[in-house]
Amino acid sequence: MKCEMKLLMFNFCSSAFLLNNPSQKTFLDDNWYFAVTPFPSNSYGLTASDKSFPFIEESKITHLTDVFYPLSDQNPNQIPVSRFTPHTFLLILEISDSTKNFIPSFLNNFREYFSVDRPIFFSILLICGNKLIFPLIQNKGQSFSLSTFPDTSCTFDLKHESVYFNMNTSRIQFLKYLDLIENIEITKPFISVSSILKCMFPFIKSLKNSTWFVLSELIESPFKEMEDVSNQFFESSMDVDFFCIGLNRHNYLAEMIKKCNCSLKYYGSSGYSRLALDLIYCFLKPRTVFCRMDILFTDAMKVANIYGNGVKIDDNAFKAPVLTVNNTFHVFIKPNLSKLQNTPAKIWFRVRYVDAGMNCFMRYIPFDCSSRTTYPEALISAAISKILYEKYKPNDATRDLMHLDLSNNDLLFRKRFDLVTHSLNLINEDNIFLSFVLSNDPHSIFQFFSPICLKIGSSGESANETSAKGEIAKEWKVVTEADFGKDIYLLQLYEHQFIFVTTDTATITKEDAQKMAQEIDPKGKLEMVNYRDYNGNMNLLRVFILIRNYNSSKNTIY
């Protein structure tokens, strides 16, 4: 039981302590680093304590605990079960030349998903030219008509029941709405993201619902306008998930992403099906709002810095409007070594959150500082935090990390670590990388920068034939060791994400590809991409950027 608790703690809080050799890790500046992940993807739910907040002694909490924090009108003795999945969703969809090829895949996937009743409320607003098109629902959800909101300088103030489909009772009407979307005239957009979000702000605020935005050609928003929108959304604990089609850079979104913990994903021409499936996954993605982390500790320590998507609101406190799976706070603690000789080091991370049922909880993540084992993946994450927030030079971080002693780790890990350390210079240069690392946990970041692969088949024969001969290589390798364009490979990108990279002469059926991926990971999500089409797939493009960058930098003297 003790081992299980230690493993569970490791999922919630990974550490990278400075040991007795400061020259190895100068980027830590004699600090201790903690990566705090309140809701890790493999264990985000906890059973709440049988005592609510007024009746619990924080200093005596020794294990992971959720504590109910009753509001003024709630009974502290009636402790609810926390609920992480929302039930109201809004999609804002740009209709343009850049998104038109995505729409058929999107509609087909959503028709299939909503072929049965779902206990949610959902609506889709369309951006066409300089106006918004939306469904005006009537007769208690039994009919609707298309309506236009022509001026985004005004507030979108319709009643929610006039816009959201109840997918238990109005699903058939929603499917008819999807049919109308298929025939909407393609028009070049003449409005900006900031004007749309300002227009929609009161409508979204009242429900705090999950909001997704598919965009490509919208006019670039002025920085000051996006800053104002970001402040509005931050103060109201709201976020937006952005799904960008094409390689158009959306740097103006950076302020909102960092402050409001919004996600940003890019998709190329071969990723339309992936985008549609990612949107459907968002219906199931856990989400909490009004989030705040406080750091409690003995007087032998003080907080040096706290980083992540959100805002530091006090010396020991950090606010994030929204938290979802794997979102991570990066905490640097300054220890008083003389006091620690007499006082055991204790630290608690307390994360307040409001769940989908609008119940407030405190999640306590205590950490035992007596075991100071260095966690290499956390050291990568610590260096990235310094690069992003303290202008630490990537080449200096690479040099420090290359001098770590990893002799106790296996060869594949050491090769992956080498690839990651040589990729740090990409973080500030490309949104494809930056948007992922800003709020993720150390393990996901490590996987993201060090994808691995299996050789499945060779040029001139199908992978199915190779499989029949029993010749599939079982050895995982880092992608820098692959011969893309000649052989067929299965790439494991990061959690549950796979790509089969085929060639003109080496192929595999989709059914066999899916089977292979799911044998490795039952939750595996698969894409199939021809080597020649890598520019149309953001995940594969990222892999090739990593390879090119590694090959050009490996001879650099650090």
PDB file of C-alpha atoms in Angstrom, residues 79-309:
ATOM      1  CA  ILE A  79     -20.311  16.272   0.816  1.00  0.00           C
ATOM      2  CA  PRO A  80     -20.966  15.935  -2.938  1.00  0.00           C
ATOM      3  CA  VAL A  81     -19.058  13.772  -5.397  1.00  0.00           C
ATOM      4  CA  SER A  82     -16.821  15.915  -7.606  1.00  0.00           C
ATOM      5  CA  ARG A  83     -17.813  15.946 -11.278  1.00  0.00           C
ATOM      6  CA  PHE A  84     -15.241  16.844 -13.912  1.00  0.00           C
ATOM      7  CA  THR A  85     -17.099  16.641 -17.231  1.00  0.00           C
ATOM      8  CA  PRO A  86     -19.082  19.752 -18.300  1.00  0.00           C
ATOM      9  CA  HIS A  87     -22.452  19.492 -20.015  1.00  0.00           C
ATOM     10  CA  THR A  88     -22.622  22.745 -22.053  1.00  0.00           C
ATOM     11  CA  PHE A  89     -20.398  23.350 -25.085  1.00  0.00           C
ATOM     12  CA  LEU A  90     -20.015  26.012 -27.775  1.00  0.00           C
ATOM     13  CA  LEU A  91     -18.146  25.737 -31.090  1.00  0.00           C
ATOM     14  CA  ILE A  92     -17.265  28.834 -33.133  1.00  0.00           C
ATOM     15  CA  LEU A  93     -16.429  27.735 -36.681  1.00  0.00           C
ATOM     16  CA  GLU A  94     -14.846  29.858 -39.406  1.00  0.00           C
ATOM     17  CA  ILE A  95     -16.321  29.217 -42.878  1.00  0.00           C
ATOM     18  CA  SER A  96     -13.628  30.058 -45.453  1.00  0.00           C
ATOM     19  CA  ASP A  97     -11.543  28.633 -48.291  1.00  0.00           C
ATOM     20  CA  SER A  98      -9.036  27.336 -45.717  1.00  0.00           C
ATOM     21  CA  THR A  99     -11.626  25.469 -43.645  1.00  0.00           C
ATOM     22  CA  LYS A 100     -13.989  24.238 -46.377  1.00  0.00           C
ATOM     23  CA  ASN A 101     -12.140  20.938 -46.868  1.00  0.00           C
ATOM     24  CA  PHE A 102     -12.330  20.252 -43.145  1.00  0.00           C
ATOM     25  CA  ILE A 103     -16.110  20.707 -42.938  1.00  0.00           C
ATOM     26  CA  PRO A 104     -17.170  17.389 -44.610  1.00  0.00           C
ATOM     27  CA  SER A 105     -14.982  15.358 -42.215  1.00  0.00           C
ATOM     28  CA  PHE A 106     -16.236  17.397 -39.274  1.00  0.00           C
ATOM     29  CA  LEU A 107     -19.892  16.924 -40.241  1.00  0.00           C
ATOM     30  CA  ASN A 108     -19.545  13.176 -40.800  1.00  0.00           C
ATOM     31  CA  ASN A 109     -17.862  12.612 -37.443  1.00  0.00           C
ATOM     32  CA  PHE A 110     -20.411  14.725 -35.589  1.00  0.00           C
ATOM     33  CA  ARG A 111     -23.336  12.992 -37.319  1.00  0.00           C
ATOM     34  CA  GLU A 112     -21.950   9.685 -36.144  1.00  0.00           C
ATOM     35  CA  TYR A 113     -21.302  10.910 -32.595  1.00  0.00           C
ATOM     36  CA  PHE A 114     -24.811  12.342 -32.305  1.00  0.00           C
ATOM     37  CA  SER A 115     -26.534   9.343 -33.852  1.00  0.00           C
ATOM     38  CA  VAL A 116     -27.696   8.679 -30.292  1.00  0.00           C
ATOM     39  CA  ASP A 117     -28.972  11.008 -27.581  1.00  0.00           C
ATOM     40  CA  ARG A 118     -26.360  12.705 -25.398  1.00  0.00           C
ATOM     41  CA  PRO A 119     -26.945  14.392 -22.001  1.00  0.00           C
ATOM     42  CA  ILE A 120     -25.397  17.700 -23.094  1.00  0.00           C
ATOM     43  CA  PHE A 121     -26.267  21.100 -24.532  1.00  0.00           C
ATOM     44  CA  PHE A 122     -24.371  22.122 -27.668  1.00  0.00           C
ATOM     45  CA  SER A 123     -24.384  24.789 -30.361  1.00  0.00           C
ATOM     46  CA  ILE A 124     -22.297  25.864 -33.346  1.00  0.00           C
ATOM     47  CA  LEU A 125     -21.867  29.497 -34.405  1.00  0.00           C
ATOM     48  CA  LEU A 126     -20.553  30.158 -37.908  1.00  0.00           C
ATOM     49  CA  ILE A 127     -18.277  33.020 -38.984  1.00  0.00           C
ATOM     50  CA  CYS A 128     -19.170  34.041 -42.540  1.00  0.00           C
ATOM     51  CA  GLY A 129     -17.634  37.213 -43.951  1.00  0.00           C
ATOM     52  CA  ASN A 130     -18.210  39.839 -41.258  1.00  0.00           C
ATOM     53  CA  LYS A 131     -21.198  38.283 -39.523  1.00  0.00           C
ATOM     54  CA  LEU A 132     -22.179  35.432 -37.230  1.00  0.00           C
ATOM     55  CA  ILE A 133     -24.727  32.808 -38.266  1.00  0.00           C
ATOM     56  CA  PHE A 134     -26.439  30.810 -35.533  1.00  0.00           C
ATOM     57  CA  PRO A 135     -29.461  28.536 -35.000  1.00  0.00           C
ATOM     58  CA  LEU A 136     -32.522  30.282 -33.560  1.00  0.00           C
ATOM     59  CA  ILE A 137     -34.314  27.475 -31.700  1.00  0.00           C
ATOM     60  CA  GLN A 138     -38.072  27.635 -31.313  1.00  0.00           C
ATOM     61  CA  ASN A 139     -41.062  25.585 -30.119  1.00  0.00           C
ATOM     62  CA  LYS A 140     -39.188  24.127 -27.134  1.00  0.00           C
ATOM     63  CA  GLY A 141     -36.467  22.704 -29.360  1.00  0.00           C
ATOM     64  CA  GLN A 142     -38.734  21.154 -31.972  1.00  0.00           C
ATOM     65  CA  SER A 143     -37.828  23.603 -34.754  1.00  0.00           C
ATOM     66  CA  PHE A 144     -35.188  26.187 -35.608  1.00  0.00           C
ATOM     67  CA  SER A 145     -34.207  28.687 -38.291  1.00  0.00           C
ATOM     68  CA  LEU A 146     -30.891  30.170 -39.383  1.00  0.00           C
ATOM     69  CA  SER A 147     -30.376  33.648 -38.048  1.00  0.00           C
ATOM     70  CA  THR A 148     -27.685  36.282 -38.591  1.00  0.00           C
ATOM     71  CA  PHE A 149     -25.964  38.542 -36.105  1.00  0.00           C
ATOM     72  CA  PRO A 150     -24.610  41.220 -38.444  1.00  0.00           C
ATOM     73  CA  ASP A 151     -22.584  43.487 -36.141  1.00  0.00           C
ATOM     74  CA  THR A 152     -19.920  42.014 -33.873  1.00  0.00           C
ATOM     75  CA  SER A 153     -19.305  45.425 -32.310  1.00  0.00           C
ATOM     76  CA  CYS A 154     -22.563  44.789 -30.418  1.00  0.00           C
ATOM     77  CA  THR A 155     -23.099  42.290 -27.618  1.00  0.00           C
ATOM     78  CA  PHE A 156     -24.467  38.859 -28.503  1.00  0.00           C
ATOM     79  CA  ASP A 157     -27.193  38.774 -25.860  1.00  0.00           C
ATOM     80  CA  LEU A 158     -29.599  36.029 -26.897  1.00  0.00           C
ATOM     81  CA  LYS A 159     -31.087  33.634 -24.371  1.00  0.00           C
ATOM     82  CA  HIS A 160     -29.222  30.336 -24.102  1.00  0.00           C
ATOM     83  CA  GLU A 161     -32.297  28.228 -24.719  1.00  0.00           C
ATOM     84  CA  SER A 162     -32.645  29.987 -28.094  1.00  0.00           C
ATOM     85  CA  VAL A 163     -29.167  28.926 -29.235  1.00  0.00           C
ATOM     86  CA  TYR A 164     -28.223  25.636 -27.533  1.00  0.00           C
ATOM     87  CA  PHE A 165     -29.613  22.308 -28.692  1.00  0.00           C
ATOM     88  CA  ASN A 166     -30.588  19.884 -25.947  1.00  0.00           C
ATOM     89  CA  MET A 167     -29.002  16.730 -27.359  1.00  0.00           C
ATOM     90  CA  ASN A 168     -31.450  14.545 -25.442  1.00  0.00           C
ATOM     91  CA  THR A 169     -34.601  16.135 -26.854  1.00  0.00           C
ATOM     92  CA  SER A 170     -33.542  18.186 -29.931  1.00  0.00           C
ATOM     93  CA  ARG A 171     -30.922  15.934 -31.506  1.00  0.00           C
ATOM     94  CA  ILE A 172     -32.852  15.497 -34.771  1.00  0.00           C
ATOM     95  CA  GLN A 173     -33.080  19.277 -35.183  1.00  0.00           C
ATOM     96  CA  PHE A 174     -29.337  19.526 -34.576  1.00  0.00           C
ATOM     97  CA  LEU A 175     -28.637  16.965 -37.322  1.00  0.00           C
ATOM     98  CA  LYS A 176     -30.745  19.093 -39.679  1.00  0.00           C
ATOM     99  CA  TYR A 177     -28.620  22.076 -38.687  1.00  0.00           C
ATOM    100  CA  LEU A 178     -25.493  20.120 -39.678  1.00  0.00           C
ATOM    101  CA  ASP A 179     -27.051  19.560 -43.107  1.00  0.00           C
ATOM    102  CA  LEU A 180     -27.496  23.325 -43.513  1.00  0.00           C
ATOM    103  CA  ILE A 181     -23.877  23.986 -42.515  1.00  0.00           C
ATOM    104  CA  GLU A 182     -22.774  21.764 -45.402  1.00  0.00           C
ATOM    105  CA  ASN A 183     -24.360  24.205 -47.865  1.00  0.00           C
ATOM    106  CA  ILE A 184     -23.286  27.518 -46.294  1.00  0.00           C
ATOM    107  CA  GLU A 185     -21.704  29.837 -48.851  1.00  0.00           C
ATOM    108  CA  ILE A 186     -17.923  30.166 -48.521  1.00  0.00           C
ATOM    109  CA  THR A 187     -16.991  33.782 -47.777  1.00  0.00           C
ATOM    110  CA  LYS A 188     -13.655  35.350 -46.868  1.00  0.00           C
ATOM    111  CA  PRO A 189     -13.795  36.476 -43.214  1.00  0.00           C
ATOM    112  CA  PHE A 190     -13.417  40.200 -42.496  1.00  0.00           C
ATOM    113  CA  ILE A 191     -13.436  40.171 -38.696  1.00  0.00           C
ATOM    114  CA  SER A 192     -10.905  39.400 -35.979  1.00  0.00           C
ATOM    115  CA  VAL A 193     -10.761  36.925 -33.110  1.00  0.00           C
ATOM    116  CA  SER A 194     -10.816  39.735 -30.563  1.00  0.00           C
ATOM    117  CA  SER A 195     -13.985  41.318 -31.989  1.00  0.00           C
ATOM    118  CA  ILE A 196     -15.788  37.952 -31.938  1.00  0.00           C
ATOM    119  CA  LEU A 197     -14.738  37.124 -28.377  1.00  0.00           C
ATOM    120  CA  LYS A 198     -15.704  40.601 -27.130  1.00  0.00           C
ATOM    121  CA  CYS A 199     -19.078  40.227 -28.807  1.00  0.00           C
ATOM    122  CA  MET A 200     -19.622  36.747 -27.318  1.00  0.00           C
ATOM    123  CA  PHE A 201     -18.147  37.429 -23.861  1.00  0.00           C
ATOM    124  CA  PRO A 202     -21.392  37.989 -21.855  1.00  0.00           C
ATOM    125  CA  PHE A 203     -23.038  35.009 -23.570  1.00  0.00           C
ATOM    126  CA  ILE A 204     -20.161  32.655 -22.693  1.00  0.00           C
ATOM    127  CA  LYS A 205     -19.613  34.133 -19.208  1.00  0.00           C
ATOM    128  CA  SER A 206     -23.078  33.358 -17.892  1.00  0.00           C
ATOM    129  CA  LEU A 207     -22.634  29.588 -18.321  1.00  0.00           C
ATOM    130  CA  LYS A 208     -18.832  29.227 -18.031  1.00  0.00           C
ATOM    131  CA  ASN A 209     -19.163  26.604 -20.769  1.00  0.00           C
ATOM    132  CA  SER A 210     -16.367  24.978 -22.757  1.00  0.00           C
ATOM    133  CA  THR A 211     -15.728  27.054 -25.889  1.00  0.00           C
ATOM    134  CA  TRP A 212     -13.854  25.881 -28.981  1.00  0.00           C
ATOM    135  CA  PHE A 213     -12.739  28.071 -31.875  1.00  0.00           C
ATOM    136  CA  VAL A 214     -11.778  26.652 -35.298  1.00  0.00           C
ATOM    137  CA  LEU A 215     -10.001  29.346 -37.321  1.00  0.00           C
ATOM    138  CA  SER A 216      -7.558  30.001 -40.129  1.00  0.00           C
ATOM    139  CA  GLU A 217      -8.002  33.246 -42.091  1.00  0.00           C
ATOM    140  CA  LEU A 218      -9.457  35.631 -39.508  1.00  0.00           C
ATOM    141  CA  ILE A 219      -7.976  39.127 -39.438  1.00  0.00           C
ATOM    142  CA  GLU A 220      -5.065  39.431 -37.013  1.00  0.00           C
ATOM    143  CA  SER A 221      -6.141  41.059 -33.777  1.00  0.00           C
ATOM    144  CA  PRO A 222      -4.221  44.101 -32.447  1.00  0.00           C
ATOM    145  CA  PHE A 223      -2.197  43.256 -29.356  1.00  0.00           C
ATOM    146  CA  LYS A 224      -4.030  45.779 -27.159  1.00  0.00           C
ATOM    147  CA  GLU A 225      -7.420  44.337 -28.103  1.00  0.00           C
ATOM    148  CA  MET A 226      -6.303  40.778 -27.328  1.00  0.00           C
ATOM    149  CA  GLU A 227      -4.834  41.980 -24.028  1.00  0.00           C
ATOM    150  CA  ASP A 228      -8.206  43.503 -23.066  1.00  0.00           C
ATOM    151  CA  VAL A 229     -10.047  40.313 -24.050  1.00  0.00           C
ATOM    152  CA  SER A 230      -7.535  38.204 -22.104  1.00  0.00           C
ATOM    153  CA  ASN A 231      -8.086  40.291 -18.980  1.00  0.00           C
ATOM    154  CA  GLN A 232     -11.867  39.941 -19.329  1.00  0.00           C
ATOM    155  CA  PHE A 233     -11.695  36.164 -19.691  1.00  0.00           C
ATOM    156  CA  PHE A 234      -9.114  35.812 -16.892  1.00  0.00           C
ATOM    157  CA  GLU A 235     -11.161  37.805 -14.373  1.00  0.00           C
ATOM    158  CA  SER A 236     -14.227  35.680 -15.181  1.00  0.00           C
ATOM    159  CA  SER A 237     -12.362  32.321 -15.111  1.00  0.00           C
ATOM    160  CA  MET A 238     -12.979  31.526 -18.788  1.00  0.00           C
ATOM    161  CA  ASP A 239     -10.879  30.006 -21.542  1.00  0.00           C
ATOM    162  CA  VAL A 240     -11.094  29.137 -25.249  1.00  0.00           C
ATOM    163  CA  ASP A 241      -9.529  26.138 -27.006  1.00  0.00           C
ATOM    164  CA  PHE A 242      -8.130  27.269 -30.374  1.00  0.00           C
ATOM    165  CA  PHE A 243      -7.879  24.838 -33.321  1.00  0.00           C
ATOM    166  CA  CYS A 244      -5.917  26.400 -36.174  1.00  0.00           C
ATOM    167  CA  ILE A 245      -6.019  25.059 -39.731  1.00  0.00           C
ATOM    168  CA  GLY A 246      -2.913  25.664 -41.812  1.00  0.00           C
ATOM    169  CA  LEU A 247       0.491  27.087 -40.947  1.00  0.00           C
ATOM    170  CA  ASN A 248      -0.718  30.655 -40.453  1.00  0.00           C
ATOM    171  CA  ARG A 249       0.984  31.933 -37.334  1.00  0.00           C
ATOM    172  CA  HIS A 250      -1.343  33.238 -34.649  1.00  0.00           C
ATOM    173  CA  ASN A 251       1.179  34.922 -32.372  1.00  0.00           C
ATOM    174  CA  TYR A 252      -1.414  37.474 -31.292  1.00  0.00           C
ATOM    175  CA  LEU A 253      -3.111  34.677 -29.324  1.00  0.00           C
ATOM    176  CA  ALA A 254      -0.053  34.182 -27.095  1.00  0.00           C
ATOM    177  CA  GLU A 255      -1.209  36.565 -24.340  1.00  0.00           C
ATOM    178  CA  MET A 256      -4.593  34.888 -24.016  1.00  0.00           C
ATOM    179  CA  ILE A 257      -3.086  31.391 -24.097  1.00  0.00           C
ATOM    180  CA  LYS A 258      -0.670  32.200 -21.267  1.00  0.00           C
ATOM    181  CA  LYS A 259      -3.047  34.185 -19.073  1.00  0.00           C
ATOM    182  CA  CYS A 260      -6.241  32.140 -19.494  1.00  0.00           C
ATOM    183  CA  ASN A 261      -4.693  28.671 -19.949  1.00  0.00           C
ATOM    184  CA  CYS A 262      -6.157  28.296 -23.430  1.00  0.00           C
ATOM    185  CA  SER A 263      -4.937  25.467 -25.656  1.00  0.00           C
ATOM    186  CA  LEU A 264      -3.683  25.970 -29.217  1.00  0.00           C
ATOM    187  CA  LYS A 265      -3.358  23.192 -31.786  1.00  0.00           C
ATOM    188  CA  TYR A 266      -2.352  23.314 -35.459  1.00  0.00           C
ATOM    189  CA  TYR A 267      -3.648  21.030 -38.211  1.00  0.00           C
ATOM    190  CA  GLY A 268      -2.525  20.610 -41.810  1.00  0.00           C
ATOM    191  CA  SER A 269      -4.392  19.346 -44.864  1.00  0.00           C
ATOM    192  CA  SER A 270      -4.028  15.688 -43.827  1.00  0.00           C
ATOM    193  CA  GLY A 271      -5.213  16.359 -40.282  1.00  0.00           C
ATOM    194  CA  TYR A 272      -8.886  17.164 -40.868  1.00  0.00           C
ATOM    195  CA  SER A 273     -10.107  13.826 -39.548  1.00  0.00           C
ATOM    196  CA  ARG A 274      -7.816  14.179 -36.523  1.00  0.00           C
ATOM    197  CA  LEU A 275      -9.234  17.638 -35.804  1.00  0.00           C
ATOM    198  CA  ALA A 276     -12.813  16.359 -35.960  1.00  0.00           C
ATOM    199  CA  LEU A 277     -11.972  13.562 -33.517  1.00  0.00           C
ATOM    200  CA  ASP A 278     -10.148  15.971 -31.197  1.00  0.00           C
ATOM    201  CA  LEU A 279     -13.261  18.132 -31.055  1.00  0.00           C
ATOM    202  CA  ILE A 280     -15.342  15.110 -30.119  1.00  0.00           C
ATOM    203  CA  TYR A 281     -12.824  14.199 -27.412  1.00  0.00           C
ATOM    204  CA  CYS A 282     -13.397  17.671 -25.926  1.00  0.00           C
ATOM    205  CA  PHE A 283     -16.914  16.587 -24.956  1.00  0.00           C
ATOM    206  CA  LEU A 284     -15.280  14.152 -22.520  1.00  0.00           C
ATOM    207  CA  LYS A 285     -12.295  16.239 -21.389  1.00  0.00           C
ATOM    208  CA  PRO A 286     -12.303  16.985 -17.641  1.00  0.00           C
ATOM    209  CA  ARG A 287     -12.435  20.692 -16.819  1.00  0.00           C
ATOM    210  CA  THR A 288     -12.487  22.803 -13.644  1.00  0.00           C
ATOM    211  CA  VAL A 289     -12.841  26.579 -13.201  1.00  0.00           C
ATOM    212  CA  PHE A 290     -11.992  29.290 -10.618  1.00  0.00           C
ATOM    213  CA  CYS A 291      -8.679  27.537  -9.924  1.00  0.00           C
ATOM    214  CA  ARG A 292      -6.073  28.792  -7.479  1.00  0.00           C
ATOM    215  CA  MET A 293      -2.942  27.132  -6.081  1.00  0.00           C
ATOM    216  CA  ASP A 294      -1.554  28.113  -2.677  1.00  0.00           C
ATOM    217  CA  ILE A 295       1.781  26.806  -1.416  1.00  0.00           C
ATOM    218  CA  LEU A 296       2.046  25.949   2.291  1.00  0.00           C
ATOM    219  CA  PHE A 297       5.388  25.022   3.881  1.00  0.00           C
ATOM    220  CA  THR A 298       7.557  25.119   6.952  1.00  0.00           C
ATOM    221  CA  ASP A 299       9.587  28.271   7.667  1.00  0.00           C
ATOM    222  CA  ALA A 300      12.725  26.637   6.285  1.00  0.00           C
ATOM    223  CA  MET A 301      11.570  27.471   2.751  1.00  0.00           C
ATOM    224  CA  LYS A 302      10.182  30.278   0.620  1.00  0.00           C
ATOM    225  CA  VAL A 303       8.823  30.483  -2.913  1.00  0.00           C
ATOM    226  CA  ALA A 304      11.305  31.772  -5.493  1.00  0.00           C
ATOM    227  CA  ASN A 305       8.976  31.621  -8.524  1.00  0.00           C
ATOM    228  CA  ILE A 306       5.767  30.044  -9.796  1.00  0.00           C
ATOM    229  CA  TYR A 307       5.208  29.597 -13.530  1.00  0.00           C
ATOM    230  CA  GLY A 308       2.458  28.218 -15.732  1.00  0.00           C
ATOM    231  CA  ASN A 309      -0.560  29.385 -17.702  1.00  0.00           C
TER     232      ASN A 309
END
